[in-house]
XYZ file of C-alpha atoms in Angstrom:
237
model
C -67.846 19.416 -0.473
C -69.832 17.904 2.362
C -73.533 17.294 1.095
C -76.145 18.338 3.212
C -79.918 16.586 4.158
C -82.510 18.161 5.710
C -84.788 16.098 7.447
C -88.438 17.211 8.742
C -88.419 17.144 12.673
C -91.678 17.369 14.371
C -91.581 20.524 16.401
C -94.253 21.496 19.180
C -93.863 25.267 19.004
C -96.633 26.948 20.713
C -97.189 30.574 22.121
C -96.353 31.019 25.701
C -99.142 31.490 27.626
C -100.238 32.119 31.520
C -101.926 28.339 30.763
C -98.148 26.922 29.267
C -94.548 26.773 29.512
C -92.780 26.483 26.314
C -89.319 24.468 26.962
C -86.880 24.804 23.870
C -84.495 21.566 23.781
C -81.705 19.976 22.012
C -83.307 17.087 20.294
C -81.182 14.377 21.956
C -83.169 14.915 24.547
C -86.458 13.856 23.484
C -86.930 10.404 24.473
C -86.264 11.261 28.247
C -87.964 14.618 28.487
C -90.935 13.489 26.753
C -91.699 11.517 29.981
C -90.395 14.046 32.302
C -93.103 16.651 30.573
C -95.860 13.858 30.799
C -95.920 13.486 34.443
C -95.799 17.067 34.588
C -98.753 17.248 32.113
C -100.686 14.769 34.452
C -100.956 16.473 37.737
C -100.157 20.245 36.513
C -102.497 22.237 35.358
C -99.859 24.732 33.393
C -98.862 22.750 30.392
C -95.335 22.064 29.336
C -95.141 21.810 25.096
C -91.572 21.168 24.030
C -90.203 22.649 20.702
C -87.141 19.825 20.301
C -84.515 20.956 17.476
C -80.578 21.448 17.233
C -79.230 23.588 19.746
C -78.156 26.109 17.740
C -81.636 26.921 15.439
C -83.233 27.046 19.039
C -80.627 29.639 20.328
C -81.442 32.028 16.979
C -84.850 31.618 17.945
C -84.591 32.793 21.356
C -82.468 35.383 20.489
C -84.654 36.218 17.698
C -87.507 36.698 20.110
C -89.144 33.134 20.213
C -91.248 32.799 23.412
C -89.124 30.247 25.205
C -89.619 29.717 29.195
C -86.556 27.000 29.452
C -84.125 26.254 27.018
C -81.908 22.817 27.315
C -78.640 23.258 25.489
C -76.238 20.384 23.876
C -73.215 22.391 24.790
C -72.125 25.371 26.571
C -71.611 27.187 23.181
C -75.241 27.776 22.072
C -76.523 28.481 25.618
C -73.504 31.156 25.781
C -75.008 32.568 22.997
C -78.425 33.048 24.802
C -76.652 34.208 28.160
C -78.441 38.129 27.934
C -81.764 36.340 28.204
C -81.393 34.007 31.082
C -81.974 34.300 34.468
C -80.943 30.984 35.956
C -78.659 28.154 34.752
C -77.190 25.474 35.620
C -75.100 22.510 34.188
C -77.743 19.761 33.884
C -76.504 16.295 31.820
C -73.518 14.730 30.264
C -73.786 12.115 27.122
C -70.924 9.825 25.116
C -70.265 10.242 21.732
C -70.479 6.884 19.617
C -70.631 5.547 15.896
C -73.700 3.546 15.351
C -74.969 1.165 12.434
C -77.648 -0.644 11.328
C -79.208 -3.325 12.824
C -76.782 -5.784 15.026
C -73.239 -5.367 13.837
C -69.913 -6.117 15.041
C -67.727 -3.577 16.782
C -65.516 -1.614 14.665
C -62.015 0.268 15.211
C -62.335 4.026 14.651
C -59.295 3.965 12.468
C -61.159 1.748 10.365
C -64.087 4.059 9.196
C -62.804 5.773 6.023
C -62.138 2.349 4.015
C -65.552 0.797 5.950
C -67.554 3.673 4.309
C -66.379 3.355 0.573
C -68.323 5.500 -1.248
C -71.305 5.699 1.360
C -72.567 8.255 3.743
C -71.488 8.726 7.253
C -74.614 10.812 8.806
C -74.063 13.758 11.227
C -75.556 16.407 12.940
C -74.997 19.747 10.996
C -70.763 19.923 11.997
C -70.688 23.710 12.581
C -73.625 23.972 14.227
C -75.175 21.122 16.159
C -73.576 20.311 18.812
C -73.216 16.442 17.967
C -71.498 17.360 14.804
C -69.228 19.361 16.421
C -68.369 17.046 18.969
C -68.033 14.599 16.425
C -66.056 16.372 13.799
C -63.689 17.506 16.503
C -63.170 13.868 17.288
C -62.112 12.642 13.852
C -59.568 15.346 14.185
C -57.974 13.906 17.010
C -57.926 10.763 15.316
C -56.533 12.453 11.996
C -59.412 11.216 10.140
C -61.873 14.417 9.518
C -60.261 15.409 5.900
C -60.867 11.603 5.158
C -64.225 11.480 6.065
C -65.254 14.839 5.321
C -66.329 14.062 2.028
C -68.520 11.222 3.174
C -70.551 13.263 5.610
C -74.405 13.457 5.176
C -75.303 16.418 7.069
C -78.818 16.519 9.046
C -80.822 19.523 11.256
C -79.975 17.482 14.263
C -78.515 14.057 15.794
C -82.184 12.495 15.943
C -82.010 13.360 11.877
C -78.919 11.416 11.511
C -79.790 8.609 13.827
C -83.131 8.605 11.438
C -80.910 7.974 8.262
C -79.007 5.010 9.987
C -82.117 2.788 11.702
C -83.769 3.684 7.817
C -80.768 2.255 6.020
C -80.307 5.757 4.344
C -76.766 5.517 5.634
C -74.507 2.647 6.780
C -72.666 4.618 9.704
C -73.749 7.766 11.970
C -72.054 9.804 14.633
C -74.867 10.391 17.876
C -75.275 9.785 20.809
C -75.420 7.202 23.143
C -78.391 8.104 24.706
C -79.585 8.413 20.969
C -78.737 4.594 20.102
C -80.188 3.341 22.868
C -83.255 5.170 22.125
C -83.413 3.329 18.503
C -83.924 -0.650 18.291
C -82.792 -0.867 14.640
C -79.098 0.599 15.511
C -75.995 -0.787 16.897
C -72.752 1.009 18.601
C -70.182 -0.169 17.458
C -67.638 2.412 18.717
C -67.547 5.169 21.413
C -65.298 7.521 20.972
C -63.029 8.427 24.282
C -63.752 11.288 26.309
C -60.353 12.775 25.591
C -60.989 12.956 22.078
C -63.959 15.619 21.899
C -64.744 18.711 24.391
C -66.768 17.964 27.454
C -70.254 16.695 26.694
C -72.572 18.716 29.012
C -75.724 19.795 28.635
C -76.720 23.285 30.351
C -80.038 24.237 31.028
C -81.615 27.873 31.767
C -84.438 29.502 33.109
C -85.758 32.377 30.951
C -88.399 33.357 32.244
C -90.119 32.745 35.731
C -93.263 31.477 34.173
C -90.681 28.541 33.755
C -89.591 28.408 37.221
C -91.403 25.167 38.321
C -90.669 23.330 35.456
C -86.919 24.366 35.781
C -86.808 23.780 39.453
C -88.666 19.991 38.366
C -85.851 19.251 35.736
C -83.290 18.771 38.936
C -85.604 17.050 40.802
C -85.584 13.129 41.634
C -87.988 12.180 39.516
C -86.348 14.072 36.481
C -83.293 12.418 37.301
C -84.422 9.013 37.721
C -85.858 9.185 33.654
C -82.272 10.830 32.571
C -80.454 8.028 34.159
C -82.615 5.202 32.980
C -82.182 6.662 29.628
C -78.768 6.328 29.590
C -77.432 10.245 30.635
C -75.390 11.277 33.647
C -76.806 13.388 35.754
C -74.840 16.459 36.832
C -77.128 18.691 39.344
């Protein structure tokens, strides 16, 4: 049976207001949009608080009735699942998918991971419903390795969770990513897993309401996509 942790993630969740916007986003995100909402923040007077979570708890919220003006997806599959409530979207970011470890290690060969782990914990995003699970379990199927590792897995709410038990030493190995790893100094990649082994990473954003509008409209803007880049994403509109 794979075990499950929950870690606490700070979320911002905040009533929309005529003075806010309230942006829902997948929590991979949060090292680039945090300074993409605090230049807005400094010459805006509407305020932009970001609720940061796996994609698909912030999809049930939204459908659910949470007051969300933008929501940022990890894949196409939880912003599908909010499609009756949006009124613009577009296709936003793309990401790699990589194995990191603590502190500086040497590379390893995917192949390799079941007898590297032993009896320790490999941490993941939840696998059937964060998207960096699920683009990481359906990896280790292509390599033949899921029913392997499956056992191993130490499930989290979402990839900043998992990320959180590798720089802590919780776990020796973790599946994020690589926009994650390069957000944390006290991890290491020391595999990427190729683009043909894992659907497209892209990250869709929509527009839910037009009190969002401006905000939207800002996240394909140059300065927006000057932070994604330098934080290691590829900009796709």
């Amino acid at each position: 049976m794979i075990r499950t942790i929950s870690i606490a993630f700070a979320l911002l969740a905040t009533p929309a207001s005529a003075e806010n916007i309230v942006a829902f986003a997948a929590a991979s995100l949060k090292t680039a949009l945090d300074d993409i909402v605090a230049e807005w923040n400094a010459s805006h007077d509407d305020v932009v608080i970001v609720s940061y979570a796996g994609s698909g708890a912030l999809a049930q919220q939204i459908r659910q009735g949470a007051p969300a003006d933008v929501f940022i997806s990890a894949n196409m599959q939880w912003m599908n699942a909010t499609s009756d409530y949006s009124i613009a979207q577009i296709d936003l970011l793309s990401n790699e998918l990589v194995i990191v470890a603590g502190g500086n290690q040497d590379p390893i060969e995917i192949t390799d991971l079941p007898i590297l782990l032993g009896n320790e914990k490999l941490a993941m995003a939840l696998v059937n419903a964060v998207p960096a699970g699920q683009y990481g379990k359906a990896a280790f199927e292509h390599f033949g390795l899921w029913d392997d590792i499956a056992p191993n897995v130490a499930q989290t709410d979402n990839v900043r969770a998992a990320l959180a038990l590798v720089a802590l030493g919780e776990a020796p190995f973790g599946v994020v990513y690589a926009t994650d790893a390069a957000a944390e100094p006290d991890v290491s990649v020391v595999a990427k897993f190729p683009e043909n082994s894992h659907p497209p990473i892209t990250y869709p954003a929509a527009l839910l309401t037009e009190n969002g509008r401006a905000f939207f409209d800002t996240l394909t803007g140059s300065s927006a996509a000057r932070i994604f880049t330098e934080n290691g994403f590829k900009v796709l509109n």
